[in-house]
Tab-separated table of C-alpha atoms and ligand atoms in Angstrom:
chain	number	residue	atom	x	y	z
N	30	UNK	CA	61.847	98.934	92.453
N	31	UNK	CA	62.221	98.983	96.449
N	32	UNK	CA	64.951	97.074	96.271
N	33	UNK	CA	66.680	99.958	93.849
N	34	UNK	CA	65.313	102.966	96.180
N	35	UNK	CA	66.739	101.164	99.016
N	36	UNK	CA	70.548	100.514	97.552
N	37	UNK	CA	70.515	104.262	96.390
N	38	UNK	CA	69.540	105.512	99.927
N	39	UNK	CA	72.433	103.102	101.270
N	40	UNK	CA	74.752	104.006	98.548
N	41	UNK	CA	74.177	107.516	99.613
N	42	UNK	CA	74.229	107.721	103.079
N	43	UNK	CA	77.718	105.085	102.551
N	44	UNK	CA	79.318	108.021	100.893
N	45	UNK	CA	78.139	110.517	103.385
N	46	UNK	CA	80.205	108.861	105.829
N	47	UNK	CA	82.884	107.612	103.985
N	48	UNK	CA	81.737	104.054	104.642
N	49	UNK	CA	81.887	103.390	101.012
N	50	UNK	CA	85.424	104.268	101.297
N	51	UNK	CA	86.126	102.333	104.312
N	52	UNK	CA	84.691	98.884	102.433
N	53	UNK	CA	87.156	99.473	99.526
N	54	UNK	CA	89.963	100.504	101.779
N	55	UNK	CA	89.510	97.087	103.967
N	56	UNK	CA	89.009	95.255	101.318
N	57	UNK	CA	92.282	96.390	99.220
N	58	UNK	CA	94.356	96.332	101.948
N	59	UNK	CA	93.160	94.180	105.272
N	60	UNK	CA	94.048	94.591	108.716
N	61	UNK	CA	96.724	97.424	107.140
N	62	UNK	CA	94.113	99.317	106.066
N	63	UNK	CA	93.633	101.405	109.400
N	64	UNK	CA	97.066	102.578	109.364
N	65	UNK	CA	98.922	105.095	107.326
N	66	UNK	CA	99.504	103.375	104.130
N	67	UNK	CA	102.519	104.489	104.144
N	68	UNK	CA	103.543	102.172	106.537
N	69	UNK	CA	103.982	98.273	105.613
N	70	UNK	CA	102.334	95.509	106.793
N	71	UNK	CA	104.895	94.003	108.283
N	72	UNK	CA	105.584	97.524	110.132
N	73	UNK	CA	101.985	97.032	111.578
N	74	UNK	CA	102.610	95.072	114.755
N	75	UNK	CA	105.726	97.037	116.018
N	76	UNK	CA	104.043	100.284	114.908
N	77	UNK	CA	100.412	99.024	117.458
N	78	UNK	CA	103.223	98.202	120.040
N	79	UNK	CA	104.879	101.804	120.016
N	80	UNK	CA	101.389	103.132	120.533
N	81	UNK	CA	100.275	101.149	123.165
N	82	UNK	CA	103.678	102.128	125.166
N	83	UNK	CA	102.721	105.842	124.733
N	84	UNK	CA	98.898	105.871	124.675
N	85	UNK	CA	98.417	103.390	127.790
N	86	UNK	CA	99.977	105.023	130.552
N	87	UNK	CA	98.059	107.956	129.266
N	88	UNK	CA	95.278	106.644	129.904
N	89	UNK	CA	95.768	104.678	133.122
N	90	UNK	CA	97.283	107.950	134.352
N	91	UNK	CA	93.406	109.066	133.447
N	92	UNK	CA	91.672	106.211	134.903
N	93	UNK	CA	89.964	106.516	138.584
N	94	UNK	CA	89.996	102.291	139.016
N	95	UNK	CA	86.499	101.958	139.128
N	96	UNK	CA	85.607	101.753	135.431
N	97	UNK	CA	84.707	98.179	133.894
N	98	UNK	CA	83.532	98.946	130.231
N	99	UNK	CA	85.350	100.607	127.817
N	100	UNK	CA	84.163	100.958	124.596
N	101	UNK	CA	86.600	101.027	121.409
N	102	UNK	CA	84.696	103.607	118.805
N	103	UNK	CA	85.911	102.483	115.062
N	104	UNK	CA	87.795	99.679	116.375
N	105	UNK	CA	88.803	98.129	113.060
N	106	UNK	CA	90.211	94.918	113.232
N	107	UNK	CA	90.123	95.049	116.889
N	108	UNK	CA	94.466	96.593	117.453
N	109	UNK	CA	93.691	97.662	121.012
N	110	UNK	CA	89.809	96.099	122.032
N	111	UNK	CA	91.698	92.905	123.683
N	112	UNK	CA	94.420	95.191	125.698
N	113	UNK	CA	91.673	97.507	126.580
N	114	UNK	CA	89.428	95.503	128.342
N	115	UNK	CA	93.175	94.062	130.228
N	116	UNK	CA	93.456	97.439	131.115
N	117	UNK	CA	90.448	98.269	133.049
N	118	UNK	CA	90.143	94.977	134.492
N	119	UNK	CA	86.865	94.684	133.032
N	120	UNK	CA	85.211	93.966	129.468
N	121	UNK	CA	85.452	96.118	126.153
N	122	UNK	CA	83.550	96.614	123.088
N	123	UNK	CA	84.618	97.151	119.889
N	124	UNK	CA	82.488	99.170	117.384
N	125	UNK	CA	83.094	99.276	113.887
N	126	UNK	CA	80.629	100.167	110.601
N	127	UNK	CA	82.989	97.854	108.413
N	128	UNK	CA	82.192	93.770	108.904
N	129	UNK	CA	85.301	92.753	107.220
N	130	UNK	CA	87.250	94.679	109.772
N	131	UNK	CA	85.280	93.593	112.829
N	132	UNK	CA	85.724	89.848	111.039
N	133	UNK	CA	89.638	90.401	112.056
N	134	UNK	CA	89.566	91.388	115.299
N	135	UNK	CA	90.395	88.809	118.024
N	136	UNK	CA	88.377	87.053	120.125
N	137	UNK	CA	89.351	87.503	124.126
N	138	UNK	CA	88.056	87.087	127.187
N	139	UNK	CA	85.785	90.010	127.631
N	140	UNK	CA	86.287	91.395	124.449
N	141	UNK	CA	82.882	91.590	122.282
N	142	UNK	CA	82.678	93.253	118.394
N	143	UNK	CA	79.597	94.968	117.585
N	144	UNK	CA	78.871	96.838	114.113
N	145	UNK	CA	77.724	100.232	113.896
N	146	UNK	CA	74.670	100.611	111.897
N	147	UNK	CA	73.545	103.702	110.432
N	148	UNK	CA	75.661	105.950	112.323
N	149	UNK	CA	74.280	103.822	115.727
N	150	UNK	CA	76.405	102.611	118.523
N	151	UNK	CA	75.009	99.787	119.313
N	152	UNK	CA	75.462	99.923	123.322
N	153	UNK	CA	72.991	101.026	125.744
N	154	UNK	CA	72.824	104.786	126.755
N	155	UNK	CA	75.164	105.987	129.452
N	156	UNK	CA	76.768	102.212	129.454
N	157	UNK	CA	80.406	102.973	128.766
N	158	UNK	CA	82.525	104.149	131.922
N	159	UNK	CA	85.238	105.191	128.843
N	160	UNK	CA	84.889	105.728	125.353
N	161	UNK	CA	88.575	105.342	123.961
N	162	UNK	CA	88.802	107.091	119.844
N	163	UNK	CA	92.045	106.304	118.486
N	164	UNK	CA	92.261	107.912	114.641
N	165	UNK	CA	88.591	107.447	113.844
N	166	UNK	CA	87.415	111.024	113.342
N	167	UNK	CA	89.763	111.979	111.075
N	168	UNK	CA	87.825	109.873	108.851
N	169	UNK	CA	84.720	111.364	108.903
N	170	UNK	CA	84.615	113.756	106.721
N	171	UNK	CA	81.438	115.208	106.802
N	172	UNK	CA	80.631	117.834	109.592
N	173	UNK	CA	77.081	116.472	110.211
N	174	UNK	CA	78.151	112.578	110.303
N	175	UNK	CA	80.956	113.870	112.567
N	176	UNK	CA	78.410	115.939	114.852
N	177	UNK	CA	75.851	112.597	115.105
N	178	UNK	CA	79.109	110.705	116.265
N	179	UNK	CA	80.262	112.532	118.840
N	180	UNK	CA	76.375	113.102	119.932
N	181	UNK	CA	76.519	109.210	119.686
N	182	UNK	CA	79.532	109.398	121.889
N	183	UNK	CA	77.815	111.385	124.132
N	184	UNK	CA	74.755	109.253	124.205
N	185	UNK	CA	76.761	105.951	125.359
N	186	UNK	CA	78.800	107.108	127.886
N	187	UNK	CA	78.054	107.371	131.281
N	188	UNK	CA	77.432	111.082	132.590
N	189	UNK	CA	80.305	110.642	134.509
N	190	UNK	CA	82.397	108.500	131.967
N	191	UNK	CA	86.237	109.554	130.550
N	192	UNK	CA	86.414	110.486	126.904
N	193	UNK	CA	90.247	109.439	125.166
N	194	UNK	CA	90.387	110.606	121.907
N	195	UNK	CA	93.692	110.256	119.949
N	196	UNK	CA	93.837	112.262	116.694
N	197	UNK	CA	95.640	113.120	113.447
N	198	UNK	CA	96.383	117.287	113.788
N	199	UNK	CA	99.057	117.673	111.816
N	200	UNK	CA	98.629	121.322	109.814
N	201	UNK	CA	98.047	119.467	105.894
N	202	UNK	CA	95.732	119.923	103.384
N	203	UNK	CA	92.688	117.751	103.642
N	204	UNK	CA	92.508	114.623	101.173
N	205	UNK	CA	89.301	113.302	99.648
N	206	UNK	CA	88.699	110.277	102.189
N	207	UNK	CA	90.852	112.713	105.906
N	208	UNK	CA	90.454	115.674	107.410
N	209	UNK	CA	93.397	116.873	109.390
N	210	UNK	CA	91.204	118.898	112.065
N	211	UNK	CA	93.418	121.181	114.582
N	212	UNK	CA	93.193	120.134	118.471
N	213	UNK	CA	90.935	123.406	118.860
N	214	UNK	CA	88.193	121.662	116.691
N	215	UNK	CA	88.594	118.769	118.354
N	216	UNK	CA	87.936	120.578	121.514
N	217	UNK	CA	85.069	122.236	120.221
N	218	UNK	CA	83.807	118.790	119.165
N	219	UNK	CA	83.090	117.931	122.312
N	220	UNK	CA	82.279	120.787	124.546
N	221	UNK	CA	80.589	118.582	127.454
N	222	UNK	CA	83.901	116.379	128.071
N	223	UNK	CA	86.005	118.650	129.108
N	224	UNK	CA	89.107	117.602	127.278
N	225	UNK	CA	92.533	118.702	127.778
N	226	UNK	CA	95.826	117.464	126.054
N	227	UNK	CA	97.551	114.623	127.994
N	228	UNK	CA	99.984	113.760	125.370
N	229	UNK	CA	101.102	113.116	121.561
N	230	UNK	CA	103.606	111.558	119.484
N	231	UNK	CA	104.751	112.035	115.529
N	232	UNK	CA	103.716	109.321	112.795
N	233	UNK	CA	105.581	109.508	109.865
N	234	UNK	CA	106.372	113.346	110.639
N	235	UNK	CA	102.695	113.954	111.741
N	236	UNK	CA	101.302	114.897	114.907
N	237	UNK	CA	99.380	112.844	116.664
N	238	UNK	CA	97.402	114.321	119.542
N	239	UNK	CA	96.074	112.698	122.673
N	240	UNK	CA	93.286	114.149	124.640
N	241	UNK	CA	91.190	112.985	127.537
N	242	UNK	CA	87.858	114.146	129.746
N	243	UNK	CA	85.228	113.480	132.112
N	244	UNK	CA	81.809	114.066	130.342
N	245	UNK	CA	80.769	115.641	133.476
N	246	UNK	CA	76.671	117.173	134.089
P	6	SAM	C1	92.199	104.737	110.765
P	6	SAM	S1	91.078	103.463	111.203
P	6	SAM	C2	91.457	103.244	112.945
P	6	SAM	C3	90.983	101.922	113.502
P	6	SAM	C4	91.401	101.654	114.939
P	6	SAM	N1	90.866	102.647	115.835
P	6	SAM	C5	92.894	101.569	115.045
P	6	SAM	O1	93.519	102.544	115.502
P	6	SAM	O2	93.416	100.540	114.638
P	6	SAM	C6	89.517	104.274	111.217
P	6	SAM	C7	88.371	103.365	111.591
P	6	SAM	O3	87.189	104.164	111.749
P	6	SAM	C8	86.099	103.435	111.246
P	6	SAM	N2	85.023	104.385	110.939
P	6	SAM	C9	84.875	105.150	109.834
P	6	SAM	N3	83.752	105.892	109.932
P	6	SAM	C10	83.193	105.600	111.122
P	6	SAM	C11	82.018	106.029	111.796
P	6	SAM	N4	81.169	106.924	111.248
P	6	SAM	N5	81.740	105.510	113.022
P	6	SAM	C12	82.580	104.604	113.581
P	6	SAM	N6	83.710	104.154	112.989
P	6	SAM	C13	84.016	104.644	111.778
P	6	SAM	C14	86.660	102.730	110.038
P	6	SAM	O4	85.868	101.632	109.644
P	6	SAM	C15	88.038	102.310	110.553
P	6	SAM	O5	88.007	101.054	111.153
């Protein structure tokens, strides 16, 4: 009987989040599974390389040299967590909700996977000098699971701590499992970071838009 109430609560709150999705999806498809599917797999590694050669200089041109953790919010299997923590010198940590993702990611020097629990970080508050999003919200469809992330977001990084948030805006009609959000919600998202646009590049005809901010008092 508890074991029944518990599974629907779980089953519910999964499809809340999309995290219901996000098990199928990995499971179908892998390591592919956090790109556009529209995209092969063997597209994926020269597609991660193309964004690292745009998205890292934005964000070292962002960085002030003295931050040491960065943490990699819906990492998935882990693309960037290993080059991140190169990048700051220092030690990242990847957060995902889905195991079999976090399962994929590589191990490094540094580099530490974590899953998120119940909508939970799991890193102490005000412990991340940067909190690097790349294509995560996108996915969270609901308003109020995307509200308790970026309060989450909030929550871990330090009150001085840079924000990098790389996003889907192209103008399209939502799908069941994306929202395509405009750069103005985004902005509103997050009203304490101080975000501006940095940058932005087109995936498959879509825009992709880069913004970055100190979280600031
Ligand atoms: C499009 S993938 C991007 C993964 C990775 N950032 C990358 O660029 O390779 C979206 C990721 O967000 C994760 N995700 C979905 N909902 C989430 C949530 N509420 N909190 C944290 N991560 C979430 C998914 O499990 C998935 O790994």
């Amino acid at each position: 009987m508890l074991v029944t109430w518990m599974r629907r609560v779980y089953e519910r709150i999964g499809r809340k989040t999309g995290i219901g999705y996000w098990e199928k999806r990995a499971k179908r498809y892998g390591a592919r599974s956090v790109l556009n599917i529209g995209h092969t797999g063997e597209e994926m590694a020269a597609l991660t390389e193309r964004q690292k050669e745009i998205l890292f200089p934005l964000l070292a041109g962002q960085l002030r040299g003295d931050e040491r953790v960065i943490v990699d919010f819906g990492c998935g299997p882990g693309r960037f967590t290993p080059s991140l923590s190169e990048l700051v010198r220092g030690s990242a940590i990847g957060v995902d909700p889905i195991q079999r993702l976090l399962d994929l990611a590589p191990c490094a020097n540094g580099v530490e996977y974590r899953r998120v629990e119940s909508g939970r970080i799991p890193v102490a508050d005000g412990s991340a000098d940067v909190i690097w999003v790349c294509l995560v919200l996108g996915t969270i469809t609901e308003e109020d699971a995307l509200g308790a992330a970026a309060a989450e977001i909030r929550r871990v990084l330090h009150p001085d701590g840079l924000l990098f948030v790389v996003e889907n805006t192209a103008r399209k009609p939502d799908l069941p499992h994306f929202r395509f959000r405009t750069v103005d919600a985004y902005l509103s998202l997050f009203p304490w970071a101080q975000l501006d646009v940095v940058g932005g590049y087109e995936d498959l005809g879509e825009r992709i838009s880069v913004l970055a901010g100190r979280r600031g008092s």
